[in-house]
CSV table of C-alpha atoms in Angstrom, one decimal:
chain,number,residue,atom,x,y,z
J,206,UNK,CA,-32.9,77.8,38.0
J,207,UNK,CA,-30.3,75.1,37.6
J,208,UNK,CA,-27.4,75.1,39.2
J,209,UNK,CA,-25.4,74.8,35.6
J,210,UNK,CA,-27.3,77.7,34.6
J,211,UNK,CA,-26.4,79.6,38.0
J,212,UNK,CA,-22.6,78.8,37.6
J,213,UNK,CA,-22.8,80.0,33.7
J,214,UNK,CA,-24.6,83.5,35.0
J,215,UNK,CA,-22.7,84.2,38.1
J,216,UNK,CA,-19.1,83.7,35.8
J,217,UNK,CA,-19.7,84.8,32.2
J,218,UNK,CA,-15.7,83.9,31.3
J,219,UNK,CA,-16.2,80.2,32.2
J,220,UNK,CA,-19.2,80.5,29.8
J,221,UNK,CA,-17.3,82.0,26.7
J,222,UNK,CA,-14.7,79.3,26.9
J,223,UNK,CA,-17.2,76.4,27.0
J,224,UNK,CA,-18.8,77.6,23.9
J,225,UNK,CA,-14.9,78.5,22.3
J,226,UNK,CA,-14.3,74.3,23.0
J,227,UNK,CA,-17.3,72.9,21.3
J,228,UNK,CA,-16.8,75.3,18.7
J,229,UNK,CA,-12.8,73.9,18.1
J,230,UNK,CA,-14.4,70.1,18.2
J,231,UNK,CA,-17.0,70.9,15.9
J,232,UNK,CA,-14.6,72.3,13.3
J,233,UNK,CA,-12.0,69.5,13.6
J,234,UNK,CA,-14.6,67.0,13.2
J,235,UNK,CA,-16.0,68.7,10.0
J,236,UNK,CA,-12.0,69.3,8.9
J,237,UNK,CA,-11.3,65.4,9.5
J,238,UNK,CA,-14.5,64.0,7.8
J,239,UNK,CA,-13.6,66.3,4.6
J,240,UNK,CA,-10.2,65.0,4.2
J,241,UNK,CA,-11.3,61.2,3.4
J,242,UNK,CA,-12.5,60.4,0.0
J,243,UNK,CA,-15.8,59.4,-0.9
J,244,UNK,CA,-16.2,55.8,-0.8
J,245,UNK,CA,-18.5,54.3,-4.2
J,246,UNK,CA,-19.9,50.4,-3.3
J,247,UNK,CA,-21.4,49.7,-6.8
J,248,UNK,CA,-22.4,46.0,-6.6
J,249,UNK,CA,-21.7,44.4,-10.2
J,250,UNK,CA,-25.3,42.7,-11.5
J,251,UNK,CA,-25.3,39.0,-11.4
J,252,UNK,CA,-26.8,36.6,-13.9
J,253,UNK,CA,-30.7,36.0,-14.1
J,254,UNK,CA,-32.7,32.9,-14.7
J,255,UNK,CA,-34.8,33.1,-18.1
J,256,UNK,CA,-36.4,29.8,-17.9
J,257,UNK,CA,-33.5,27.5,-17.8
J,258,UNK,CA,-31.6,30.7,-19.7
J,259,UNK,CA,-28.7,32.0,-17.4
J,260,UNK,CA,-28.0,35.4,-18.8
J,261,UNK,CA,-25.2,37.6,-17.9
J,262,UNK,CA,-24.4,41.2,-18.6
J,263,UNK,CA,-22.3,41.9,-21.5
J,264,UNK,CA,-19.8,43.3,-19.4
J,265,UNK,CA,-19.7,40.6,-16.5
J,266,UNK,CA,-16.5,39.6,-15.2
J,267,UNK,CA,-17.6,35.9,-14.4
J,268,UNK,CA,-17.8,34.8,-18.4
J,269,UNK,CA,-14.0,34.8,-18.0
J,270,UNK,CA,-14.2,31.6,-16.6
J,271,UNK,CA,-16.3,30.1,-18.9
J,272,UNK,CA,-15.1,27.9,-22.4
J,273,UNK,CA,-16.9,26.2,-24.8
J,274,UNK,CA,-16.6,24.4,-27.7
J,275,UNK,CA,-18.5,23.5,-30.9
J,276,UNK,CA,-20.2,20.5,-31.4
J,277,UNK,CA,-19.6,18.8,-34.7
J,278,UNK,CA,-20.4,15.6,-37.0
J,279,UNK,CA,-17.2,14.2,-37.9
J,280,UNK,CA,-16.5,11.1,-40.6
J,281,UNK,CA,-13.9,9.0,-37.9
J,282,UNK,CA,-14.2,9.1,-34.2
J,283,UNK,CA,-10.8,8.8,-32.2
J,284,UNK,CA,-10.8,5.7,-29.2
J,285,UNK,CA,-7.6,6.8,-27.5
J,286,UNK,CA,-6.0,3.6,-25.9
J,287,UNK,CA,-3.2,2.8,-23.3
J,288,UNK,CA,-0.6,0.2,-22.9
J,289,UNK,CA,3.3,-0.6,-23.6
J,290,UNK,CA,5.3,-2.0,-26.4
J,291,UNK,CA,6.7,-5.2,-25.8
J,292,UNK,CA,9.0,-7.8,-27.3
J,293,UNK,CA,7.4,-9.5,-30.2
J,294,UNK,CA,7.0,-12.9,-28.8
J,295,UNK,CA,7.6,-14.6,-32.3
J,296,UNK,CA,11.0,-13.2,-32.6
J,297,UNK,CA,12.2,-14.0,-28.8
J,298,UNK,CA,13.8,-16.8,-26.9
J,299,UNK,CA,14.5,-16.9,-23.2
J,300,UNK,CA,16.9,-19.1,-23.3
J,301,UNK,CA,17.6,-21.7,-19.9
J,302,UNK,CA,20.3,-24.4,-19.7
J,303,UNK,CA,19.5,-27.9,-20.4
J,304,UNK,CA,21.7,-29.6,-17.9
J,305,UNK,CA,22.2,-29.2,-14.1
J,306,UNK,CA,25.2,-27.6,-13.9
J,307,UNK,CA,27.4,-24.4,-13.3
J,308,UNK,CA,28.3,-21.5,-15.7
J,309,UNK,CA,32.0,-21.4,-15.9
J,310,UNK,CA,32.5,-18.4,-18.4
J,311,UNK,CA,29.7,-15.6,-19.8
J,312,UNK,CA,30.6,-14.7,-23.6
J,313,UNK,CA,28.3,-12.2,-24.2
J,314,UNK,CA,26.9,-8.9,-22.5
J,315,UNK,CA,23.7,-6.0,-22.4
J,316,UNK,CA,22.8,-5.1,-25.8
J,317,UNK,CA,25.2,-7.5,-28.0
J,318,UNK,CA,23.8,-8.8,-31.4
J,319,UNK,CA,24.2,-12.4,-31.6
J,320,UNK,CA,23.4,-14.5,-34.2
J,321,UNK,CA,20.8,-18.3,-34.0
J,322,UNK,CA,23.5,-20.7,-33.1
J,323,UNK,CA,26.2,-18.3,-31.5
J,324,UNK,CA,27.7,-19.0,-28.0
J,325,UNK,CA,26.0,-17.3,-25.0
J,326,UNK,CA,28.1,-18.9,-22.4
J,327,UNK,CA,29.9,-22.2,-21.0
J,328,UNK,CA,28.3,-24.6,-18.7
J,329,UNK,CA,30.2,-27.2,-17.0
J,330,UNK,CA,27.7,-30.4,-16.3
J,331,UNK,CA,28.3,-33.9,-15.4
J,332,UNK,CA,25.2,-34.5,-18.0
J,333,UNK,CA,27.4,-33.1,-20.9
J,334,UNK,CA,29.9,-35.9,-20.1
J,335,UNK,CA,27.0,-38.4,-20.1
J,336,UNK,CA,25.7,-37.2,-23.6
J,337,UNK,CA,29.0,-37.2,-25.2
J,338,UNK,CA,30.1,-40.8,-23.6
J,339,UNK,CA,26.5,-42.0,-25.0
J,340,UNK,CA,27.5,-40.5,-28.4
J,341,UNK,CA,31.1,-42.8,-28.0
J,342,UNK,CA,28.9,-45.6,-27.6
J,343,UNK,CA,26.6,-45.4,-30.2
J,344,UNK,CA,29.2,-45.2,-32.8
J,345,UNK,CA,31.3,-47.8,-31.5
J,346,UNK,CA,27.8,-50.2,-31.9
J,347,UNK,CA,27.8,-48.9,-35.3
J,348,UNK,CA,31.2,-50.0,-36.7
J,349,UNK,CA,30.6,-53.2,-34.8
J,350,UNK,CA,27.3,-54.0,-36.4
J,351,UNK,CA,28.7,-53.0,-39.5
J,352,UNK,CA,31.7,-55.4,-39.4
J,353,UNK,CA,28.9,-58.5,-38.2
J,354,UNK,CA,27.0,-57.1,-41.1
J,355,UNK,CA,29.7,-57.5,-43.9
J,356,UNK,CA,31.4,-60.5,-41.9
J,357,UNK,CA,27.7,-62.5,-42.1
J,358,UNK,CA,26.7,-61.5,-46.2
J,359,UNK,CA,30.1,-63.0,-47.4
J,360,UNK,CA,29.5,-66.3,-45.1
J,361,UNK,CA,25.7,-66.0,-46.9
J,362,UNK,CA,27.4,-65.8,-50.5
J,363,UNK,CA,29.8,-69.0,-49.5
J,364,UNK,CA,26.6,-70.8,-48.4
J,365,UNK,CA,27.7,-71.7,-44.7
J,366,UNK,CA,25.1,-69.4,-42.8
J,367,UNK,CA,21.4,-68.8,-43.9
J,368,UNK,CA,20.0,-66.4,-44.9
J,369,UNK,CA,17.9,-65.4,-41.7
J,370,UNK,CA,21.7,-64.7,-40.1
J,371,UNK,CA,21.9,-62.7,-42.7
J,372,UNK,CA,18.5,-60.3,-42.1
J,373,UNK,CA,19.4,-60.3,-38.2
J,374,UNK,CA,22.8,-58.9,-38.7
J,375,UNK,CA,21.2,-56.2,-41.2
J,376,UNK,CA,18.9,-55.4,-38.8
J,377,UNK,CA,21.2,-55.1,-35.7
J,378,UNK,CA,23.4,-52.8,-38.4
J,379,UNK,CA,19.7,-50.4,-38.4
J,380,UNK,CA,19.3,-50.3,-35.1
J,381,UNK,CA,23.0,-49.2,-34.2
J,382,UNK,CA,22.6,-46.7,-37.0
J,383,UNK,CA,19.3,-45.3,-35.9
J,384,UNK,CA,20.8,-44.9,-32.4
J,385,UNK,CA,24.1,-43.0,-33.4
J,386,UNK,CA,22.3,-40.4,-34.8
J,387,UNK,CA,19.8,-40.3,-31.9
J,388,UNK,CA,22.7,-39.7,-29.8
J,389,UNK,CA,24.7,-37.3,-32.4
J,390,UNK,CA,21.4,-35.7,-32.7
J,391,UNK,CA,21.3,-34.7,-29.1
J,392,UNK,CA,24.8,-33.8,-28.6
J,393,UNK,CA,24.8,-31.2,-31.7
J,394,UNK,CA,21.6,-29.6,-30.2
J,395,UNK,CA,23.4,-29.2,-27.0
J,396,UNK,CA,27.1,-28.4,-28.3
J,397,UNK,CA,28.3,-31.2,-26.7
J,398,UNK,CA,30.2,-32.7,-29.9
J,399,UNK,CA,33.1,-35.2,-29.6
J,400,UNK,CA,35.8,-35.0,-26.8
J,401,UNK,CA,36.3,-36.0,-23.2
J,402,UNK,CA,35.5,-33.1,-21.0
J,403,UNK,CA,31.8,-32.2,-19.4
J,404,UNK,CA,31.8,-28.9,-20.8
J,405,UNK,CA,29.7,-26.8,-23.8
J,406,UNK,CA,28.1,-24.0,-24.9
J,407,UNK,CA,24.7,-22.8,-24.2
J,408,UNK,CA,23.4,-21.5,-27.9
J,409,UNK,CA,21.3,-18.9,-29.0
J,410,UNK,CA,18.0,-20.0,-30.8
J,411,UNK,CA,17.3,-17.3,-32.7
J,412,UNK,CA,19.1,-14.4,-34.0
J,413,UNK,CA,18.3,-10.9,-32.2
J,414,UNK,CA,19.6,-8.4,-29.4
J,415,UNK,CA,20.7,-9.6,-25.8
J,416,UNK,CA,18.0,-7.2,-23.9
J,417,UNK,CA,18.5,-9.4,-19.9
J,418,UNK,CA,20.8,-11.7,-18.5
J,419,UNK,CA,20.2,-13.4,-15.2
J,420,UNK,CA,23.3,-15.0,-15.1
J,421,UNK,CA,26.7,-14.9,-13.5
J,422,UNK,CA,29.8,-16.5,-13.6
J,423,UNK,CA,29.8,-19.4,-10.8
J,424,UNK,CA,26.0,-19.4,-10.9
J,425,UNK,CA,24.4,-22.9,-10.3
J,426,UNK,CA,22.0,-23.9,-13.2
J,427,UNK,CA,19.3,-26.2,-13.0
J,428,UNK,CA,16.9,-28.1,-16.0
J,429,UNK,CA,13.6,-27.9,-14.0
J,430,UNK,CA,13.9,-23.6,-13.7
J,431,UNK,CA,12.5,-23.4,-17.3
J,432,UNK,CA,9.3,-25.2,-15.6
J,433,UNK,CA,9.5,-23.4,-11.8
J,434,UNK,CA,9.1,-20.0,-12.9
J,435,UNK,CA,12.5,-18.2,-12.6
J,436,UNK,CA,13.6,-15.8,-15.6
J,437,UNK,CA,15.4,-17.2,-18.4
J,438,UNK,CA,19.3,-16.8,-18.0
J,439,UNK,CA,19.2,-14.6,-21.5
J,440,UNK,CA,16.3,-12.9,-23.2
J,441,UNK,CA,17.1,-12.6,-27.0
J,442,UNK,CA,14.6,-10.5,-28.8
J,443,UNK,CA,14.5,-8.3,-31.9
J,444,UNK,CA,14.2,-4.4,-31.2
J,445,UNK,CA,13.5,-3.5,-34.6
J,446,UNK,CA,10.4,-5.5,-34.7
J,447,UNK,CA,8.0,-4.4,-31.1
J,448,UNK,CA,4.6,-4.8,-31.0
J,449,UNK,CA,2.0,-2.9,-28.6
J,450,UNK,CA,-0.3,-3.9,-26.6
J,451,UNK,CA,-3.1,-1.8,-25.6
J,452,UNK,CA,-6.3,-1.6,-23.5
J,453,UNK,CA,-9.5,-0.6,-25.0
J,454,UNK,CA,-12.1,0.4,-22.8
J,455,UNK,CA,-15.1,-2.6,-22.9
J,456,UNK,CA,-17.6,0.3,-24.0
J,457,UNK,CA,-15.3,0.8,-27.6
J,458,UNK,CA,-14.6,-3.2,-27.9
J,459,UNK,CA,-17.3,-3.9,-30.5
J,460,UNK,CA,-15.9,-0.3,-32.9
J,461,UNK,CA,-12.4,-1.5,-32.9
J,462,UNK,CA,-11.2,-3.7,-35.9
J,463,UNK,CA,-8.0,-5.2,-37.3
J,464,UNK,CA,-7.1,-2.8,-39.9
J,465,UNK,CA,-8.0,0.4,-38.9
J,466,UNK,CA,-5.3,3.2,-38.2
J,467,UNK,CA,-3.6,3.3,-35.2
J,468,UNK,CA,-1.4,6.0,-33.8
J,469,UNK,CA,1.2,5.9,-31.2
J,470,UNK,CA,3.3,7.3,-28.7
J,471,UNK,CA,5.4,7.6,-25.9
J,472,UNK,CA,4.9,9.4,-22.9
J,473,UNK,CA,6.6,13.2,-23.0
J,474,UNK,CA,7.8,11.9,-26.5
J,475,UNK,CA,7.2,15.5,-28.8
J,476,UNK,CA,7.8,13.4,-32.1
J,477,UNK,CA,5.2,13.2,-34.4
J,478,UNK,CA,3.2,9.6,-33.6
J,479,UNK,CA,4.4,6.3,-35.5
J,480,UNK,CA,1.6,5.2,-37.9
J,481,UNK,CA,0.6,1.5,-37.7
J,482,UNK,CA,-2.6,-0.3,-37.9
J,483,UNK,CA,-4.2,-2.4,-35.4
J,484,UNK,CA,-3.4,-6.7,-35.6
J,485,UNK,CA,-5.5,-8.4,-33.2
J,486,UNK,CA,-8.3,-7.3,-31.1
J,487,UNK,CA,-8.8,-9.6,-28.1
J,488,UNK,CA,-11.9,-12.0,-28.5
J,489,UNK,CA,-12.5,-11.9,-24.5
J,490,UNK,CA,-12.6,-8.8,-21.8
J,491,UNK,CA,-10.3,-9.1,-19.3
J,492,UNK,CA,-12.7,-9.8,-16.0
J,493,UNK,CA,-10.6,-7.5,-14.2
J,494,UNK,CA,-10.0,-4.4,-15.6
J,495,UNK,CA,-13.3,-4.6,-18.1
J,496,UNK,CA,-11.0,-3.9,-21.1
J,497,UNK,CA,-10.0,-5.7,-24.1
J,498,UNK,CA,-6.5,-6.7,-25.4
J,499,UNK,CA,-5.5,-4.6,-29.0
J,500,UNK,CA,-2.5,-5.7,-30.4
J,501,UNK,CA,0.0,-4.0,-33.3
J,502,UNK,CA,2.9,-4.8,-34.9
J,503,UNK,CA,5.4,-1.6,-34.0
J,504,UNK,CA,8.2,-0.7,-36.9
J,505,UNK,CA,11.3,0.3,-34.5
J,506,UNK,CA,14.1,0.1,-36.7
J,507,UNK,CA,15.1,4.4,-35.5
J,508,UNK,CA,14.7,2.9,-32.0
J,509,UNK,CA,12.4,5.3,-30.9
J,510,UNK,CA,10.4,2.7,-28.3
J,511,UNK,CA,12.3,0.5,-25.8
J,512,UNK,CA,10.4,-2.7,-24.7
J,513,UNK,CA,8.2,-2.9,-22.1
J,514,UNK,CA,7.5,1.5,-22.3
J,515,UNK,CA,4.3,2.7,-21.7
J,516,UNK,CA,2.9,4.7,-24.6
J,517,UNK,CA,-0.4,5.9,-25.5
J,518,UNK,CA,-2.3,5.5,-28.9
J,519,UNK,CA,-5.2,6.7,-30.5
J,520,UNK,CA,-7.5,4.6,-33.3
J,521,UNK,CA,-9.4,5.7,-35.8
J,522,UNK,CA,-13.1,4.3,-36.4
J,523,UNK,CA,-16.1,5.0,-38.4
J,524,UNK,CA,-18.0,8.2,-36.4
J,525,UNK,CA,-21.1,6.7,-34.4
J,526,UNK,CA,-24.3,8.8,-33.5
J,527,UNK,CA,-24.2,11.7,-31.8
J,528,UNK,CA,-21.1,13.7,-31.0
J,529,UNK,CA,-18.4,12.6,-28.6
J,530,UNK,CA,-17.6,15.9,-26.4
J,531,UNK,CA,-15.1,16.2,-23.2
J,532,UNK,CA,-16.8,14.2,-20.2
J,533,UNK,CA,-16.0,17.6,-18.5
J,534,UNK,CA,-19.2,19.2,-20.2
J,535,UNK,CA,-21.8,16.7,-19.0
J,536,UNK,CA,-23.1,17.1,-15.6
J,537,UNK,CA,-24.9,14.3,-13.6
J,538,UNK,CA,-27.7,15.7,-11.8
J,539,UNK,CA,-30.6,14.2,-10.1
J,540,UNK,CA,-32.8,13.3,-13.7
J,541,UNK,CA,-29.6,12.4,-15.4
J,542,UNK,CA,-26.9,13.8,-17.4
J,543,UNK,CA,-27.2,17.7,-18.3
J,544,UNK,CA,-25.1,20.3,-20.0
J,545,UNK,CA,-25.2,23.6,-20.9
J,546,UNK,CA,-25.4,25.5,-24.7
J,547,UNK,CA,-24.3,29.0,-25.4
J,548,UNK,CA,-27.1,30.0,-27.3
J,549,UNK,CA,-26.0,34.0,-27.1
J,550,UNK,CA,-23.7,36.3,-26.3
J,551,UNK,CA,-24.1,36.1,-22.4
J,552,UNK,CA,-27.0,33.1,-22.7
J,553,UNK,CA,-26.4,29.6,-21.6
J,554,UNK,CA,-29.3,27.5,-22.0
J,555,UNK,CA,-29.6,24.2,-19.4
J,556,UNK,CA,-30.2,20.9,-21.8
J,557,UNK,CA,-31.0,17.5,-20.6
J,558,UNK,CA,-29.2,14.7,-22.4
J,559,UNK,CA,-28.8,11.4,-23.2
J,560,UNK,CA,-25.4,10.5,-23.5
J,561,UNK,CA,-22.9,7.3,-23.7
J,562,UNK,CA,-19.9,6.6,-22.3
J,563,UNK,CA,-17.2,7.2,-25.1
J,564,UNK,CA,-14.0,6.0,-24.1
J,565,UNK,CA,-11.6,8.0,-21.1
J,566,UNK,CA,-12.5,11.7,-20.4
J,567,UNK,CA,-14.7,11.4,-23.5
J,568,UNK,CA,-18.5,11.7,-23.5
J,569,UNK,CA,-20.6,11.0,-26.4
J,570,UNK,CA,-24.3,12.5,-26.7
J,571,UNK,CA,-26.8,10.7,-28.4
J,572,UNK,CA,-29.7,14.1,-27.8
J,573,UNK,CA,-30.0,17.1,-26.9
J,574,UNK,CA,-27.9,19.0,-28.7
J,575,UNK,CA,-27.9,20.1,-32.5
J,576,UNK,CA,-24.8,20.1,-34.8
J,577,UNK,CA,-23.0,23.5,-34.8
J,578,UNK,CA,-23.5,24.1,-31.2
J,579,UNK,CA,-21.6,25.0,-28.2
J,580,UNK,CA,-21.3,23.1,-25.1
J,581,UNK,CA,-19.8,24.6,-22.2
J,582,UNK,CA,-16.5,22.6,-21.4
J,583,UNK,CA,-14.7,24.3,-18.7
J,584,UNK,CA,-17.3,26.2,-15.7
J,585,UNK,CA,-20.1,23.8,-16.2
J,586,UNK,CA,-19.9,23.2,-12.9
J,587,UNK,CA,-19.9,26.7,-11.8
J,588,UNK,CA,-23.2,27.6,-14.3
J,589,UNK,CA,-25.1,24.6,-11.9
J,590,UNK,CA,-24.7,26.3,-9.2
J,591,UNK,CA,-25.5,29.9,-10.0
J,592,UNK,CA,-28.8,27.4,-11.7
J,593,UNK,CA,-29.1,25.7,-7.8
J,594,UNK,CA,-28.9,29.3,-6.1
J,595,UNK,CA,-31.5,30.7,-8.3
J,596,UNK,CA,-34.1,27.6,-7.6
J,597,UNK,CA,-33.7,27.8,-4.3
J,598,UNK,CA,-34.8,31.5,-4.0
């Protein structure tokens, strides 16, 4: 016999107890394990592959994520375009002064309308002095060759001078005359006039809205700055009258065309677009940036646009083959593009296509998809890799 089994016969009390403790753990064991609730793990069925058919359960939780939308054959396609509305370059001057010199007085400021011909400011230059002293001298050469003129026909008409005296004091009288209004000429363009001082205005050219000055009172002016590249003292344009320039992606260039609708808009602008119609299209790609110049004449008169604001714009052509879909719908994978077509409640079939670039975030495809159906737009990405998973297995 064991001595455990000795210890338990030889003291029966030490024997009850030991079975009365078990018994207590036992119960509070069965007492704790009845107090949780039952746990249930149901594990939600996935998709399954069909071919290249994904199907999901009616009730799966992961078609949330998925959106599609209908393909369609539509009469006009829409090229959307980017770019910014400038100053129509026909209707602005940047104006520089003539003579080396030094501003002495600005009349005008930002935003004033000013007329072809009004003062912009006053420039004091030894040159004005020269032009209007040249001016002085002209027509003092003028009356004198006038007075030699008269002085020599009426000597002619009493016979005591030939007649060749006669032609050479004509002649000098041309000369003279051609030379004072070389030099009145040149003083009126410059608004140097008559007087004594080397002061005058610098003139607008055209009529228009003051839109930059680069000028200040003291300022040192110099002739040869219109050809060294620094900005004009005064940009006059006309604000009613913008134009846009836009960039076309080189895949679009040979669809666009002078004449066809254009709309545009600024950025966070919720008006309703301007209409226009396109000008110009660029007859050369930009090397750089593979896109070609389009140009439009923009009506501003409600102000709407400031120059040089980005905007975007969207033109309308004639539809070509196939559909253009968001680029977000076709897939690259290793045979080419791909995309996937709800063909059922639940069912998205895999399709190979062949597609063509269709302007930015556009994608248009050429086959593989019939009119009327639907392309998977958003999760595309997410229904190749349930696809990847399942060829793997």
């Amino acid at each position: 016999m064991s001595p455990t089994a000795s210890m338990y016969r030889n003291n029966p009390s030490h024997a009850v107890k030991q079975f009365v403790w078990v018994a207590g753990l036992c119960a509070s064991l069965l007492l704790v394990s009845c107090s949780r609730p039952v746990e249930k793990v149901v594990a939600e069925a996935g998709p399954r592959m069909e071919n290249e058919t994904l199907v999901f359960p009616a009730d799966s939780a992961q078609l949330v994520v998925l959106k599609t939308e209908a393909t369609n054959i539509r009469e006009y396609d829409e090229i959307r375009l980017y770019g910014r509305v400038v100053l129509d370059e026909r209707l602005t001057a940047r104006v520089y002064s003539p003579f080396n010199g030094r501003i002495d007085a600005l009349v005008v400021n930002w935003g004033q309308t000013v007329q072809k011909g009004d003062a912009l400011a006053r420039i004091n230059s030894p040159d004005i002095g020269t032009l209007r002293a040249d001016l002085g001298k002209s027509r003092a050469e003028l009356e004198q060759t006038r007075q030699a003129f008269e002085r020599a026909d009426s000597l002619f008409a009493q016979g005591l001078i030939a007649a060749k005296d006669v032609e050479q004091a004509k002649a000098d009288q041309e000369k003279a005359r051609a030379e004072f209004a070389r030099s009145q000429s040149r003083a009126l363009a410059y608004a140097a006039g008559s007087g004594m001082d080397q002061t005058a205005n610098l003139l607008a050219p055209v009529a228009g809205t003051v839109v930059d000055i680069h000028a200040n009172v003291g300022t040192e002016v110099r002739a040869e700055n219109n050809q060294s590249g620094s900005p004009p003292l005064f940009v006059i344009g006309d604000t009613r009258k913008l134009v846009a320039l836009l960039d076309a992606p080189e895949s679009e260039a040979g669809r666009l065309k002078a004449g066809q609708v254009l709309s545009v808009w600024a950025l966070n602008d919720e008006r309703k677009p301007l209409v226009t119609k396109i000008g110009v299209v660029q007859a050369m790609i930009d090397p750089d940036s593979r896109t070609v110049k389009v140009r439009a004449d923009i009506d501003n008169r409600d102000g709407r646009f400031k120059a040089e604001q980005f905007v975007n714009a969207t033109a309308l052509v004639p539809a070509g083959e196939g559909f253009v879909v968001p680029a977000s719908a076709v897939l690259l994978s290793a045979k080419g593009s791909v995309a996937w077509v709800k063909t059922g409640e639940g069912r998205f079939e895999r399709r190979e296509l062949a597609v063509r670039e269709a302007g930015f975030q556009k994608t248009r495809i050429l086959d593989g998809v019939k009119p009327g159906e639907s392309l998977v737009t958003e999760g595309a990405l997410f229904l190749e890799q349930i696809h990847a998973g399942a060829r793997r297995k």
